[in-house]
């Protein structure tokens, strides 16, 4: 099994540790991982702003970089959702085939690798932030709106980590307010949503906030730092890879 | 072309390809072991009061128990002349009604609603404008859900009919529930076993 | 007119009130969840409702014709209005021709969409809104901020002040029971005297030519059964094929809206009472255009429960007035661009695309997906600023050229300025209430070359 690692632009630039943890975790699980060097961005920032017409370059690069792999894995649910829904190519069949091979990290671990145990330890109180695109888009966990049996791929994996103490949130799947360019276009609402989300974690005793999506965490981290909070954010890969 | 023709033409041109209606299979719909108990539970929860009775005599006794100061309209025991009078009453007269007795045709266990049509109301305004509404219903007229209700009632048998579920209410001020918005301040359901 | 973002920023300035607004609506969402979870067949009901609506829209021209024929046979007069103006004119004419002076109106979002009250006021005709929440905002000369809870933006002190001014209630008495009682007395005077009653329509039944109006207060019935003329106004998408389909919709509507198992009154009107006139005004106002847009026609399935409002984290923190339209919230943001794309170009962007709206929708409208699609249309039609377009083009170029991207990344600070979440802003709004991520020594790409490419 050859896996192509897709590290989205902002993770590459701001959160290399999360990318390294993702790579190491996959390698530890015996996966052959390649990282094509010509990768940039999934194109979501343009598409979600209404400029899906400007994503052709990103799409072409993505297809070029990743078509040869059996799977593409990415530690960001939001980027994965965008690619699964909106990746196009000159040869559309190629894009469609590639779309079905793209996985967010946690769903790749539970659904493809079917991981049942991890050698990891993280003795801390952790709040799980559900990224909306991971949860409602990729359905990596059940949504509180639906009348359906519960499940959570991220929690399933966190349950394999020694010492992790998950905190219960008052609103378990409320959006953090990042929303891509929404975070600047609607700065007031975005920041308020982020502050409220952080407050829920803090109130319930989280030392760390984790998520399968770094974009949410970047936003929450920005708020925590501004508040001078001791609470830290960590991508879920960093916990699953922690010893 | 008139607006009617324009709208119908545009609708025809723009409507998507035909999609079939779904099959509503009532086997997948909730049922209750004890319909009366469920109906009682829900109606009480939404602000109604449920009283049980068995024989007609106790019903008549209850109806007769009102003080002379109360303006009571009883559509259940009224004779033809009485019914004609109720039917003719205007809004100013009806506004003064303290208590109205109306027979319900069917109760719905899942939501505490009772169907009554114009024949039972005698005057359409009566069950909405009276201060207190008393509905009489037979226990074997309770069905599990709205699906079952629509199988039994004929919505256009009379010119008007309504599902009434509890007393008039509002929560428009800071989401505080207040019973007795414009209509009846109470709904008492007399359930005949 | 302020954009959603500007109006929202103003709303949020009062943090305490914003928190209260958010909590109050979240509480309604929680009640909705409780009600939905009480029915194991909830998701099945949503499927049925969606399919019935899809079917109806696919055959809407025939159902409209059938409804008209059956309504006429019932003694109901059917009027057709191409737009808001014609809708208002039809009602105005009925008022004039019958020499009407006293008009009561129960809740109808369509009449809000058509600005009927303003139109009639302009012609010297007063209408009394009889839904308590609507009466409160009418006295304050404000539009409703929510389609089910029109005065949800107000606190009881606000209502108390308004009632003190107009209904002469005791100053400072904020008790909802007391205030509601005052409104009851005030509005009962109007009901008993009413000559013409305007109501909305929740559902119209093609097969029987009748319609259903749902209220908790009983105000629609009080007006309709008193007045000698009843005018019911409906967008044509309110049609359903048969009465039995009401079983599906009435089970979903109020559970989705407020968590109640059903509204207090679900009234089925089929024939006027003797001596009464009953009219229905069927309105298009852009609906046939929306029907013709494959990406957006689904929005016509809406039954106006407002579940998408209550769950929307943006709506809860920005208030209904920030949407500057009759129907606010997520559903409004996909309906209003059809009415006026330029004026409402901001609304599809007033969302994080979190998708909660689509999950609570009882008729399964793909609301958040339509928000995304409207963004594409609005950009294609040129309704976004030139600055945003330029920066997007710059970003598209940068991300299409890996070498340039890597170079930009090395210039740490430069990447921060052009990072996707920084786009189109001279004065970094990110930094207003948030810190920037700390730039690491090396990117993952650089780390990878050092550590894995040896």
CSV table of C-alpha atoms in Angstrom, one decimal, chain B residues 3-4 6-8 10-12 14-26 28-30 32 42 46 91-92 94-96 110-113 115 118 123-125 127-131 133 145-147 150 153 155-185, chain C residues 20 24 28 31 38-41 45 48 51-52 55 57-61 64-65 68 80-82 86 130-133 136 149 152 154-157 159 176-177 179-181 184 187-188 191-192 208 216-217 219 221-222 225-226 243-248 250-251 255 261-273 278 284 288 291-292 297:
chain,number,residue,atom,x,y,z
B,3,UNK,CA,-50.5,36.6,-13.8
B,4,UNK,CA,-52.3,33.3,-13.4
B,6,UNK,CA,-47.8,33.5,-16.5
B,7,UNK,CA,-47.2,31.7,-13.2
B,8,UNK,CA,-48.6,28.4,-14.4
B,10,UNK,CA,-43.4,29.5,-15.8
B,11,UNK,CA,-44.1,26.7,-13.2
B,12,UNK,CA,-44.6,24.2,-16.0
B,14,UNK,CA,-39.3,25.4,-14.7
B,15,UNK,CA,-40.5,22.4,-12.8
B,16,UNK,CA,-38.0,19.5,-12.7
B,17,UNK,CA,-38.5,16.0,-14.1
B,18,UNK,CA,-41.2,14.1,-12.4
B,19,UNK,CA,-40.4,12.5,-9.0
B,20,UNK,CA,-42.7,9.9,-7.6
B,21,UNK,CA,-44.4,10.2,-4.2
B,22,UNK,CA,-42.9,8.1,-1.4
B,23,UNK,CA,-44.7,5.2,0.1
B,24,UNK,CA,-45.7,6.0,3.7
B,25,UNK,CA,-45.3,2.8,5.6
B,26,UNK,CA,-47.0,3.0,9.0
B,28,UNK,CA,-42.1,2.0,10.8
B,29,UNK,CA,-44.0,4.6,12.8
B,30,UNK,CA,-44.0,4.7,16.6
B,32,UNK,CA,-47.8,3.1,22.2
B,42,UNK,CA,-48.6,14.6,26.5
B,46,UNK,CA,-48.6,20.8,27.1
B,91,UNK,CA,-68.0,37.7,18.4
B,92,UNK,CA,-69.0,40.2,21.1
B,94,UNK,CA,-69.0,34.8,22.4
B,95,UNK,CA,-66.2,36.9,23.9
B,96,UNK,CA,-68.2,36.7,27.2
B,110,UNK,CA,-48.3,11.3,20.2
B,111,UNK,CA,-49.2,15.0,20.7
B,112,UNK,CA,-52.4,15.4,22.8
B,113,UNK,CA,-54.3,17.0,19.9
B,115,UNK,CA,-59.8,16.9,16.1
B,118,UNK,CA,-67.5,22.6,12.5
B,123,UNK,CA,-69.9,28.1,15.9
B,124,UNK,CA,-66.4,28.2,14.5
B,125,UNK,CA,-65.3,30.9,16.8
B,127,UNK,CA,-63.6,26.9,20.9
B,128,UNK,CA,-61.1,29.7,20.2
B,129,UNK,CA,-62.7,32.6,22.0
B,130,UNK,CA,-64.1,31.0,25.1
B,131,UNK,CA,-62.2,31.5,28.4
B,133,UNK,CA,-62.6,24.9,26.8
B,145,UNK,CA,-50.1,9.3,15.5
B,146,UNK,CA,-51.1,12.0,13.0
B,147,UNK,CA,-50.8,9.5,10.2
B,150,UNK,CA,-55.7,11.5,8.8
B,153,UNK,CA,-60.9,12.0,9.5
B,155,UNK,CA,-60.7,17.1,6.5
B,156,UNK,CA,-63.2,18.6,4.1
B,157,UNK,CA,-66.4,16.9,5.4
B,158,UNK,CA,-67.3,20.3,6.9
B,159,UNK,CA,-66.0,23.7,5.9
B,160,UNK,CA,-63.7,23.9,8.9
B,161,UNK,CA,-62.0,21.6,11.4
B,162,UNK,CA,-59.1,21.9,13.7
B,163,UNK,CA,-56.6,19.8,15.8
B,164,UNK,CA,-56.6,21.5,19.2
B,165,UNK,CA,-53.8,20.6,21.5
B,166,UNK,CA,-54.1,22.1,25.0
B,167,UNK,CA,-54.9,25.7,26.0
B,168,UNK,CA,-53.8,28.8,24.0
B,169,UNK,CA,-50.2,29.7,24.8
B,170,UNK,CA,-47.3,31.8,23.8
B,171,UNK,CA,-43.6,32.1,24.7
B,172,UNK,CA,-43.0,35.3,22.7
B,173,UNK,CA,-41.7,37.2,25.6
B,174,UNK,CA,-38.2,35.9,26.4
B,175,UNK,CA,-39.3,32.4,25.7
B,176,UNK,CA,-41.3,32.3,29.0
B,177,UNK,CA,-44.3,30.1,28.5
B,178,UNK,CA,-47.6,31.8,29.3
B,179,UNK,CA,-50.8,29.8,29.1
B,180,UNK,CA,-53.8,31.8,27.9
B,181,UNK,CA,-52.5,33.9,25.0
B,182,UNK,CA,-55.6,35.1,23.1
B,183,UNK,CA,-57.8,31.9,23.3
B,184,UNK,CA,-58.8,29.6,26.2
B,185,UNK,CA,-56.9,29.9,29.4
C,20,UNK,CA,-28.3,35.7,26.2
C,24,UNK,CA,-32.0,31.4,24.4
C,28,UNK,CA,-34.8,26.1,21.6
C,31,UNK,CA,-35.9,21.3,22.9
C,38,UNK,CA,-38.7,11.1,21.0
C,39,UNK,CA,-39.5,9.6,17.6
C,40,UNK,CA,-37.4,6.7,16.4
C,41,UNK,CA,-38.7,7.3,12.9
C,45,UNK,CA,-40.1,11.3,8.5
C,48,UNK,CA,-40.7,11.3,3.5
C,51,UNK,CA,-39.7,13.3,-1.1
C,52,UNK,CA,-43.2,14.6,-0.9
C,55,UNK,CA,-42.7,15.2,-5.9
C,57,UNK,CA,-42.4,20.6,-7.0
C,58,UNK,CA,-41.9,18.3,-9.9
C,59,UNK,CA,-45.6,18.5,-10.6
C,60,UNK,CA,-46.4,21.9,-9.3
C,61,UNK,CA,-48.2,23.4,-12.3
C,64,UNK,CA,-51.7,24.5,-8.7
C,65,UNK,CA,-54.4,24.0,-11.3
C,68,UNK,CA,-57.5,26.3,-7.8
C,80,UNK,CA,-52.8,35.0,-8.5
C,81,UNK,CA,-49.9,37.5,-7.8
C,82,UNK,CA,-46.8,37.6,-10.0
C,86,UNK,CA,-49.5,42.6,-7.2
C,130,UNK,CA,-52.1,39.8,16.3
C,131,UNK,CA,-49.3,37.3,17.0
C,132,UNK,CA,-47.9,38.5,20.3
C,133,UNK,CA,-44.3,38.7,19.1
C,136,UNK,CA,-44.5,43.8,20.0
C,149,UNK,CA,-40.1,33.9,17.4
C,152,UNK,CA,-36.6,36.9,20.2
C,154,UNK,CA,-36.0,41.6,22.8
C,155,UNK,CA,-35.8,41.2,26.6
C,156,UNK,CA,-38.8,41.4,28.8
C,157,UNK,CA,-37.7,44.9,30.0
C,159,UNK,CA,-41.4,44.6,26.0
C,176,UNK,CA,-44.3,37.9,31.0
C,177,UNK,CA,-47.6,36.7,32.4
C,179,UNK,CA,-47.5,41.6,29.8
C,180,UNK,CA,-49.2,38.7,27.9
C,181,UNK,CA,-52.5,39.4,29.8
C,184,UNK,CA,-54.7,39.6,25.4
C,187,UNK,CA,-55.9,42.3,21.0
C,188,UNK,CA,-59.3,40.8,22.0
C,191,UNK,CA,-60.5,40.6,17.2
C,192,UNK,CA,-64.1,41.1,18.1
C,208,UNK,CA,-59.3,19.1,-1.3
C,216,UNK,CA,-50.1,28.4,19.3
C,217,UNK,CA,-52.0,31.5,20.4
C,219,UNK,CA,-54.9,34.4,16.8
C,221,UNK,CA,-58.6,31.6,14.2
C,222,UNK,CA,-59.8,34.5,16.3
C,225,UNK,CA,-63.8,33.3,12.4
C,226,UNK,CA,-64.8,36.9,13.3
C,243,UNK,CA,-54.5,15.7,3.3
C,244,UNK,CA,-52.8,12.5,4.4
C,245,UNK,CA,-49.4,14.2,3.8
C,246,UNK,CA,-50.2,16.6,6.6
C,247,UNK,CA,-49.5,13.6,8.9
C,248,UNK,CA,-45.9,13.8,7.9
C,250,UNK,CA,-47.5,18.4,11.1
C,251,UNK,CA,-45.4,15.8,13.0
C,255,UNK,CA,-41.0,19.5,16.8
C,261,UNK,CA,-45.3,17.9,19.6
C,262,UNK,CA,-47.7,20.0,17.6
C,263,UNK,CA,-49.0,23.6,17.6
C,264,UNK,CA,-52.0,24.3,19.8
C,265,UNK,CA,-54.1,25.0,16.8
C,266,UNK,CA,-53.8,23.3,13.4
C,267,UNK,CA,-56.8,24.7,11.6
C,268,UNK,CA,-58.1,23.3,8.3
C,269,UNK,CA,-60.1,25.8,6.3
C,270,UNK,CA,-62.1,24.4,3.4
C,271,UNK,CA,-65.2,26.6,3.0
C,272,UNK,CA,-66.2,30.1,4.1
C,273,UNK,CA,-68.8,30.1,6.8
C,278,UNK,CA,-62.7,33.5,1.8
C,284,UNK,CA,-44.9,33.8,-7.2
C,288,UNK,CA,-40.8,30.2,-10.5
C,291,UNK,CA,-37.8,26.6,-9.4
C,292,UNK,CA,-35.9,26.9,-12.6
C,297,UNK,CA,-35.0,24.9,-6.3
